[in-house]
PDB file of C-alpha atoms and ligand atoms in Angstrom:
ATOM      1  CA  MET A 169      -1.544 -21.099  54.675  1.00 56.00           C
ATOM      2  CA  LYS A 170      -4.757 -21.580  52.711  1.00 61.00           C
ATOM      3  CA  VAL A 171      -4.372 -18.091  51.277  1.00 60.00           C
ATOM      4  CA  ILE A 172      -0.864 -18.916  50.102  1.00 59.00           C
ATOM      5  CA  THR A 173      -2.043 -22.137  48.473  1.00 58.00           C
ATOM      6  CA  ALA A 174      -4.805 -20.238  46.723  1.00 59.00           C
ATOM      7  CA  LEU A 175      -2.264 -17.682  45.596  1.00 56.00           C
ATOM      8  CA  PHE A 176      -0.132 -20.408  44.022  1.00 59.00           C
ATOM      9  CA  VAL A 177      -3.125 -21.817  42.222  1.00 56.00           C
ATOM     10  CA  VAL A 178      -4.023 -18.427  40.807  1.00 55.00           C
ATOM     11  CA  LEU A 179      -0.416 -17.658  39.895  1.00 54.00           C
ATOM     12  CA  GLY A 180       0.000 -21.102  38.352  1.00 52.00           C
ATOM     13  CA  SER A 181      -2.988 -20.716  36.107  1.00 53.00           C
ATOM     14  CA  VAL A 182      -1.835 -17.265  35.047  1.00 53.00           C
ATOM     15  CA  LEU A 183       1.660 -18.531  34.224  1.00 53.00           C
ATOM     16  CA  PHE A 184       0.793 -21.893  32.726  1.00 54.00           C
ATOM     17  CA  GLY A 185      -2.797 -21.368  31.642  1.00 48.00           C
ATOM     18  CA  PRO A 186      -2.122 -19.973  28.170  1.00 48.00           C
ATOM     19  CA  ALA A 187       0.444 -22.688  27.348  1.00 48.00           C
ATOM     20  CA  VAL A 188      -2.015 -25.409  28.281  1.00 48.00           C
ATOM     21  CA  ALA A 189      -4.808 -23.683  26.386  1.00 49.00           C
ATOM     22  CA  ASP A 190      -2.667 -23.560  23.214  1.00 52.00           C
ATOM     23  CA  SER A 191      -1.710 -27.217  23.223  1.00 59.00           C
ATOM     24  CA  GLU A 192      -5.355 -28.126  23.711  1.00 73.00           C
ATOM     25  CA  HIS A 193      -6.592 -25.680  21.118  1.00 82.00           C
ATOM     26  CA  LYS A 194      -9.853 -26.661  19.465  1.00 89.00           C
ATOM     27  CA  THR A 195     -11.485 -24.728  16.664  1.00 94.00           C
ATOM     28  CA  PRO A 196     -14.801 -23.433  17.989  1.00 95.00           C
ATOM     29  CA  THR A 197     -17.966 -25.065  16.667  1.00 97.00           C
ATOM     30  CA  ALA A 198     -20.587 -23.008  14.863  1.00 97.00           C
ATOM     31  CA  SER A 199     -24.069 -22.614  16.329  1.00 97.00           C
ATOM     32  CA  PRO A 200     -26.819 -25.009  15.094  1.00 97.00           C
ATOM     33  CA  LYS A 201     -28.204 -22.217  12.917  1.00 97.00           C
ATOM     34  CA  PHE A 202     -24.952 -22.202  10.915  1.00 97.00           C
ATOM     35  CA  LEU A 203     -24.354 -25.941  11.027  1.00 97.00           C
ATOM     36  CA  GLU A 204     -27.540 -26.632   9.092  1.00 97.00           C
ATOM     37  CA  MET A 205     -26.691 -24.179   6.286  1.00 97.00           C
ATOM     38  CA  SER A 206     -25.712 -25.196   2.797  1.00 94.00           C
ATOM     39  CA  ASN A 207     -24.805 -23.255  -0.315  1.00 94.00           C
ATOM     40  CA  PRO A 208     -27.941 -21.203  -1.128  1.00 94.00           C
ATOM     41  CA  TYR A 209     -26.662 -20.021  -4.515  1.00 92.00           C
ATOM     42  CA  ASP A 210     -27.713 -21.641  -7.743  1.00 86.00           C
ATOM     43  CA  VAL A 211     -24.817 -23.215  -9.502  1.00 88.00           C
ATOM     44  CA  ASP A 212     -25.740 -23.344 -13.182  1.00 89.00           C
ATOM     45  CA  ASP A 213     -22.244 -23.808 -14.444  1.00 91.00           C
ATOM     46  CA  VAL A 214     -20.145 -25.784 -11.999  1.00 90.00           C
ATOM     47  CA  ASP A 215     -16.915 -25.290 -13.956  1.00 92.00           C
ATOM     48  CA  GLU A 216     -17.348 -21.530 -14.012  1.00 92.00           C
ATOM     49  CA  PHE A 217     -18.302 -21.481 -10.316  1.00 93.00           C
ATOM     50  CA  LEU A 218     -15.218 -23.457  -9.343  1.00 94.00           C
ATOM     51  CA  LYS A 219     -12.930 -21.479 -11.622  1.00 95.00           C
ATOM     52  CA  SER A 220     -13.726 -18.201  -9.904  1.00 95.00           C
ATOM     53  CA  ALA A 221     -13.633 -19.972  -6.519  1.00 97.00           C
ATOM     54  CA  LYS A 222     -10.117 -21.213  -7.230  1.00 98.00           C
ATOM     55  CA  LYS A 223      -9.033 -17.628  -7.857  1.00 98.00           C
ATOM     56  CA  ILE A 224     -10.287 -16.577  -4.416  1.00 98.00           C
ATOM     57  CA  TYR A 225      -8.540 -19.547  -2.817  1.00 98.00           C
ATOM     58  CA  LYS A 226      -5.261 -18.754  -4.548  1.00 98.00           C
ATOM     59  CA  LYS A 227      -5.360 -15.097  -3.571  1.00 98.00           C
ATOM     60  CA  LYS A 228      -6.660 -15.342  -0.007  1.00 98.00           C
ATOM     61  CA  CYS A 229      -6.153 -18.827   1.411  1.00 98.00           C
ATOM     62  CA  LYS A 230      -3.253 -20.581  -0.316  1.00 98.00           C
ATOM     63  CA  LYS A 231      -0.444 -18.831   1.549  1.00 98.00           C
ATOM     64  CA  CYS A 232      -1.586 -20.550   4.739  1.00 98.00           C
ATOM     65  CA  HIS A 233      -3.626 -23.593   3.718  1.00 98.00           C
ATOM     66  CA  GLY A 234      -1.319 -24.522   0.822  1.00 98.00           C
ATOM     67  CA  LYS A 235      -1.876 -25.198  -2.873  1.00 98.00           C
ATOM     68  CA  GLN A 236      -2.838 -28.807  -2.125  1.00 97.00           C
ATOM     69  CA  GLY A 237      -4.903 -27.889   0.943  1.00 98.00           C
ATOM     70  CA  ASP A 238      -2.317 -29.553   3.162  1.00 98.00           C
ATOM     71  CA  GLY A 239      -1.925 -26.605   5.562  1.00 97.00           C
ATOM     72  CA  LYS A 240       1.651 -26.056   4.414  1.00 97.00           C
ATOM     73  CA  GLY A 241       1.420 -22.675   2.730  1.00 98.00           C
ATOM     74  CA  SER A 242       4.395 -20.332   2.640  1.00 97.00           C
ATOM     75  CA  SER A 243       3.201 -18.357   5.684  1.00 97.00           C
ATOM     76  CA  ALA A 244       2.455 -21.377   7.848  1.00 96.00           C
ATOM     77  CA  ASP A 245       5.973 -22.130   9.101  1.00 94.00           C
ATOM     78  CA  ASP A 246       6.164 -19.996  12.196  1.00 89.00           C
ATOM     79  CA  MET A 247       2.554 -20.277  13.286  1.00 95.00           C
ATOM     80  CA  GLU A 248       2.000 -21.853  16.654  1.00 93.00           C
ATOM     81  CA  ILE A 249      -1.470 -23.065  15.721  1.00 96.00           C
ATOM     82  CA  LYS A 250      -1.087 -24.431  12.220  1.00 96.00           C
ATOM     83  CA  PRO A 251      -3.508 -23.855   9.364  1.00 97.00           C
ATOM     84  CA  THR A 252      -5.954 -26.733   9.044  1.00 97.00           C
ATOM     85  CA  ALA A 253      -4.946 -29.420   6.528  1.00 97.00           C
ATOM     86  CA  PHE A 254      -8.113 -29.853   4.473  1.00 98.00           C
ATOM     87  CA  ASN A 255      -6.693 -32.939   2.741  1.00 98.00           C
ATOM     88  CA  GLU A 256      -6.250 -34.927   5.947  1.00 97.00           C
ATOM     89  CA  PRO A 257      -8.209 -38.164   5.327  1.00 97.00           C
ATOM     90  CA  GLY A 258     -11.683 -37.809   6.828  1.00 97.00           C
ATOM     91  CA  TYR A 259     -11.268 -34.160   7.809  1.00 97.00           C
ATOM     92  CA  LEU A 260     -13.694 -32.570   5.348  1.00 97.00           C
ATOM     93  CA  GLU A 261     -16.200 -35.366   5.881  1.00 97.00           C
ATOM     94  CA  SER A 262     -16.172 -34.533   9.571  1.00 96.00           C
ATOM     95  CA  ARG A 263     -17.028 -30.881   8.949  1.00 96.00           C
ATOM     96  CA  LYS A 264     -20.351 -29.524   7.810  1.00 97.00           C
ATOM     97  CA  ASP A 265     -20.455 -26.809   5.127  1.00 97.00           C
ATOM     98  CA  GLY A 266     -22.035 -24.449   7.665  1.00 98.00           C
ATOM     99  CA  GLN A 267     -19.041 -24.922   9.994  1.00 98.00           C
ATOM    100  CA  LEU A 268     -16.550 -24.103   7.239  1.00 98.00           C
ATOM    101  CA  PHE A 269     -18.670 -21.135   6.186  1.00 98.00           C
ATOM    102  CA  TRP A 270     -18.887 -19.775   9.735  1.00 98.00           C
ATOM    103  CA  ILE A 271     -15.156 -20.011  10.468  1.00 98.00           C
ATOM    104  CA  THR A 272     -14.271 -18.487   7.092  1.00 98.00           C
ATOM    105  CA  MET A 273     -16.656 -15.636   7.758  1.00 98.00           C
ATOM    106  CA  GLU A 274     -15.790 -15.064  11.428  1.00 97.00           C
ATOM    107  CA  GLY A 275     -12.280 -16.471  11.866  1.00 98.00           C
ATOM    108  CA  SER A 276     -11.012 -18.597  14.753  1.00 97.00           C
ATOM    109  CA  GLU A 277     -10.152 -16.464  17.742  1.00 95.00           C
ATOM    110  CA  GLY A 278      -6.608 -16.705  19.062  1.00 94.00           C
ATOM    111  CA  THR A 279      -5.222 -18.081  15.773  1.00 97.00           C
ATOM    112  CA  ASP A 280      -3.983 -16.604  12.492  1.00 97.00           C
ATOM    113  CA  MET A 281      -7.296 -17.556  10.907  1.00 97.00           C
ATOM    114  CA  GLU A 282      -8.927 -14.160  10.548  1.00 97.00           C
ATOM    115  CA  GLY A 283     -12.484 -13.577   9.404  1.00 98.00           C
ATOM    116  CA  PHE A 284     -12.913 -12.962   5.669  1.00 98.00           C
ATOM    117  CA  GLY A 285     -16.622 -12.218   5.548  1.00 98.00           C
ATOM    118  CA  PRO A 286     -18.567  -9.039   4.753  1.00 98.00           C
ATOM    119  CA  GLY A 287     -17.210  -6.013   6.611  1.00 97.00           C
ATOM    120  CA  THR A 288     -13.741  -7.506   7.253  1.00 97.00           C
ATOM    121  CA  ASP A 289     -10.550  -6.249   5.597  1.00 96.00           C
ATOM    122  CA  VAL A 290     -10.783  -8.846   2.844  1.00 97.00           C
ATOM    123  CA  ASN A 291     -14.564  -8.379   2.645  1.00 98.00           C
ATOM    124  CA  LEU A 292     -15.660 -11.499   0.774  1.00 98.00           C
ATOM    125  CA  SER A 293     -19.399 -11.576   0.027  1.00 98.00           C
ATOM    126  CA  GLU A 294     -21.479 -14.510   1.260  1.00 97.00           C
ATOM    127  CA  GLU A 295     -21.542 -15.831  -2.296  1.00 96.00           C
ATOM    128  CA  GLU A 296     -17.737 -15.696  -2.476  1.00 97.00           C
ATOM    129  CA  LEU A 297     -17.499 -17.506   0.867  1.00 98.00           C
ATOM    130  CA  TRP A 298     -19.744 -20.297  -0.444  1.00 97.00           C
ATOM    131  CA  LYS A 299     -17.692 -20.461  -3.625  1.00 96.00           C
ATOM    132  CA  VAL A 300     -14.417 -20.956  -1.833  1.00 97.00           C
ATOM    133  CA  ILE A 301     -15.926 -23.573   0.481  1.00 97.00           C
ATOM    134  CA  THR A 302     -17.347 -25.479  -2.486  1.00 95.00           C
ATOM    135  CA  TYR A 303     -13.885 -25.323  -4.044  1.00 97.00           C
ATOM    136  CA  ILE A 304     -12.183 -26.608  -0.889  1.00 98.00           C
ATOM    137  CA  ARG A 305     -14.608 -29.503  -0.611  1.00 96.00           C
ATOM    138  CA  SER A 306     -14.421 -30.474  -4.261  1.00 95.00           C
ATOM    139  CA  SER A 307     -10.625 -30.208  -4.498  1.00 97.00           C
ATOM    140  CA  PHE A 308      -9.252 -31.475  -1.198  1.00 98.00           C
ATOM    141  CA  THR A 309     -11.632 -34.134   0.141  1.00 96.00           C
ATOM    142  CA  LYS A 310      -9.727 -37.300   0.972  1.00 94.00           C
TER     143      LYS A 310
HETATM  144  C1  LIG B 152      -2.848 -16.181   7.719  1.00 70.01           C
HETATM  145  C2  LIG B 152      -3.140 -17.585   7.571  1.00 70.01           C
HETATM  146  C3  LIG B 152      -4.476 -18.051   7.077  1.00 70.01           C
HETATM  147  C4  LIG B 152      -5.155 -17.632   5.945  1.00 70.01           C
HETATM  148  C5  LIG B 152      -4.738 -16.579   4.924  1.00 70.01           C
HETATM  149  C6  LIG B 152      -6.356 -18.437   5.890  1.00 70.01           C
HETATM  150  N1  LIG B 152      -6.418 -19.290   6.958  1.00 70.01           N
HETATM  151 FE1  LIG B 152      -7.919 -20.622   7.377  1.00 70.01          FE
HETATM  152  N2  LIG B 152      -6.954 -21.225   9.051  1.00 70.01           N
HETATM  153  C7  LIG B 152      -5.746 -20.719   9.498  1.00 70.01           C
HETATM  154  C8  LIG B 152      -5.424 -21.331  10.757  1.00 70.01           C
HETATM  155  C9  LIG B 152      -4.188 -21.054  11.590  1.00 70.01           C
HETATM  156  C10 LIG B 152      -6.475 -22.224  11.050  1.00 70.01           C
HETATM  157  C11 LIG B 152      -6.638 -23.099  12.280  1.00 70.01           C
HETATM  158  C12 LIG B 152      -7.613 -22.436  13.203  1.00 70.01           C
HETATM  159  C13 LIG B 152      -7.864 -23.202  14.446  1.00 70.01           C
HETATM  160  O1  LIG B 152      -7.110 -24.140  14.747  1.00 70.01           O
HETATM  161  O2  LIG B 152      -8.830 -22.852  15.152  1.00 70.01           O
HETATM  162  C14 LIG B 152      -7.408 -22.146   9.941  1.00 70.01           C
HETATM  163  C15 LIG B 152      -8.584 -22.879   9.861  1.00 70.01           C
HETATM  164  C16 LIG B 152      -9.489 -22.804   8.818  1.00 70.01           C
HETATM  165  C17 LIG B 152     -10.687 -23.621   8.701  1.00 70.01           C
HETATM  166  C18 LIG B 152     -11.082 -24.712   9.661  1.00 70.01           C
HETATM  167  C19 LIG B 152     -12.437 -24.639  10.280  1.00 70.01           C
HETATM  168  C20 LIG B 152     -12.794 -25.869  11.041  1.00 70.01           C
HETATM  169  O3  LIG B 152     -13.835 -25.833  11.678  1.00 70.01           O
HETATM  170  O4  LIG B 152     -12.082 -26.887  11.036  1.00 70.01           O
HETATM  171  C21 LIG B 152     -11.298 -23.244   7.540  1.00 70.01           C
HETATM  172  C22 LIG B 152     -12.576 -23.787   6.938  1.00 70.01           C
HETATM  173  C23 LIG B 152     -10.495 -22.200   6.950  1.00 70.01           C
HETATM  174  N3  LIG B 152      -9.406 -21.962   7.738  1.00 70.01           N
HETATM  175  C24 LIG B 152     -10.798 -21.582   5.752  1.00 70.01           C
HETATM  176  C25 LIG B 152     -10.013 -20.591   5.163  1.00 70.01           C
HETATM  177  C26 LIG B 152     -10.357 -19.943   3.897  1.00 70.01           C
HETATM  178  C27 LIG B 152     -11.562 -20.286   3.053  1.00 70.01           C
HETATM  179  C28 LIG B 152      -9.380 -19.026   3.669  1.00 70.01           C
HETATM  180  C29 LIG B 152      -9.307 -18.031   2.533  1.00 70.01           C
HETATM  181  C30 LIG B 152     -10.464 -17.212   2.284  1.00 70.01           C
HETATM  182  C31 LIG B 152      -8.431 -19.101   4.773  1.00 70.01           C
HETATM  183  N4  LIG B 152      -8.854 -20.063   5.652  1.00 70.01           N
HETATM  184  C32 LIG B 152      -7.300 -18.327   4.891  1.00 70.01           C
HETATM  185  C33 LIG B 152      -4.956 -19.774   8.859  1.00 70.01           C
HETATM  186  C34 LIG B 152      -5.292 -19.096   7.708  1.00 70.01           C
END
């Protein structure tokens, strides 16, 4: 009898585990080493920096995160785990630059958020990653 009960528990978690995991999905948190990072690049000309950052955002991020950073890009419709809405009040204040940098570099496992950092298909340099994060923060903070 005990064996059968155990079997049901195992079977139950196999059948229902993933569904539960999805509805409780949480973006992983970066390690302390990343959390304390901030943009290490000198920004002499903010306008120029943000202009080239906007280009990266438009090309690589907009289709999911949306033009307004609302997570409603053209590819977002049929995603189970939706792209983060950066313009949600308080959202960007709750996230450190190092967290945004880490996820953009590494991606968020089990979601459509792939890694964009050095060595990935898109292969953004660390400077480009910092640019796009600076752009996101300066354009979508609410
Ligand atoms: C194919 C769709 C897609 C593209 C393209 C995309 N993202 Fe995402 N992004 C997602 C999804 C889905 C999530 C939610 C991940 C989660 O819930 O763990 C996300 C989450 C994030 C987060 C949230 C991290 C956190 O800790 O809250 C950041 C930052 C981010 N993306 C940055 C970017 C940047 C920068 C680009 C462009 C270089 C980009 N994304 C392109 C789908 C995408």
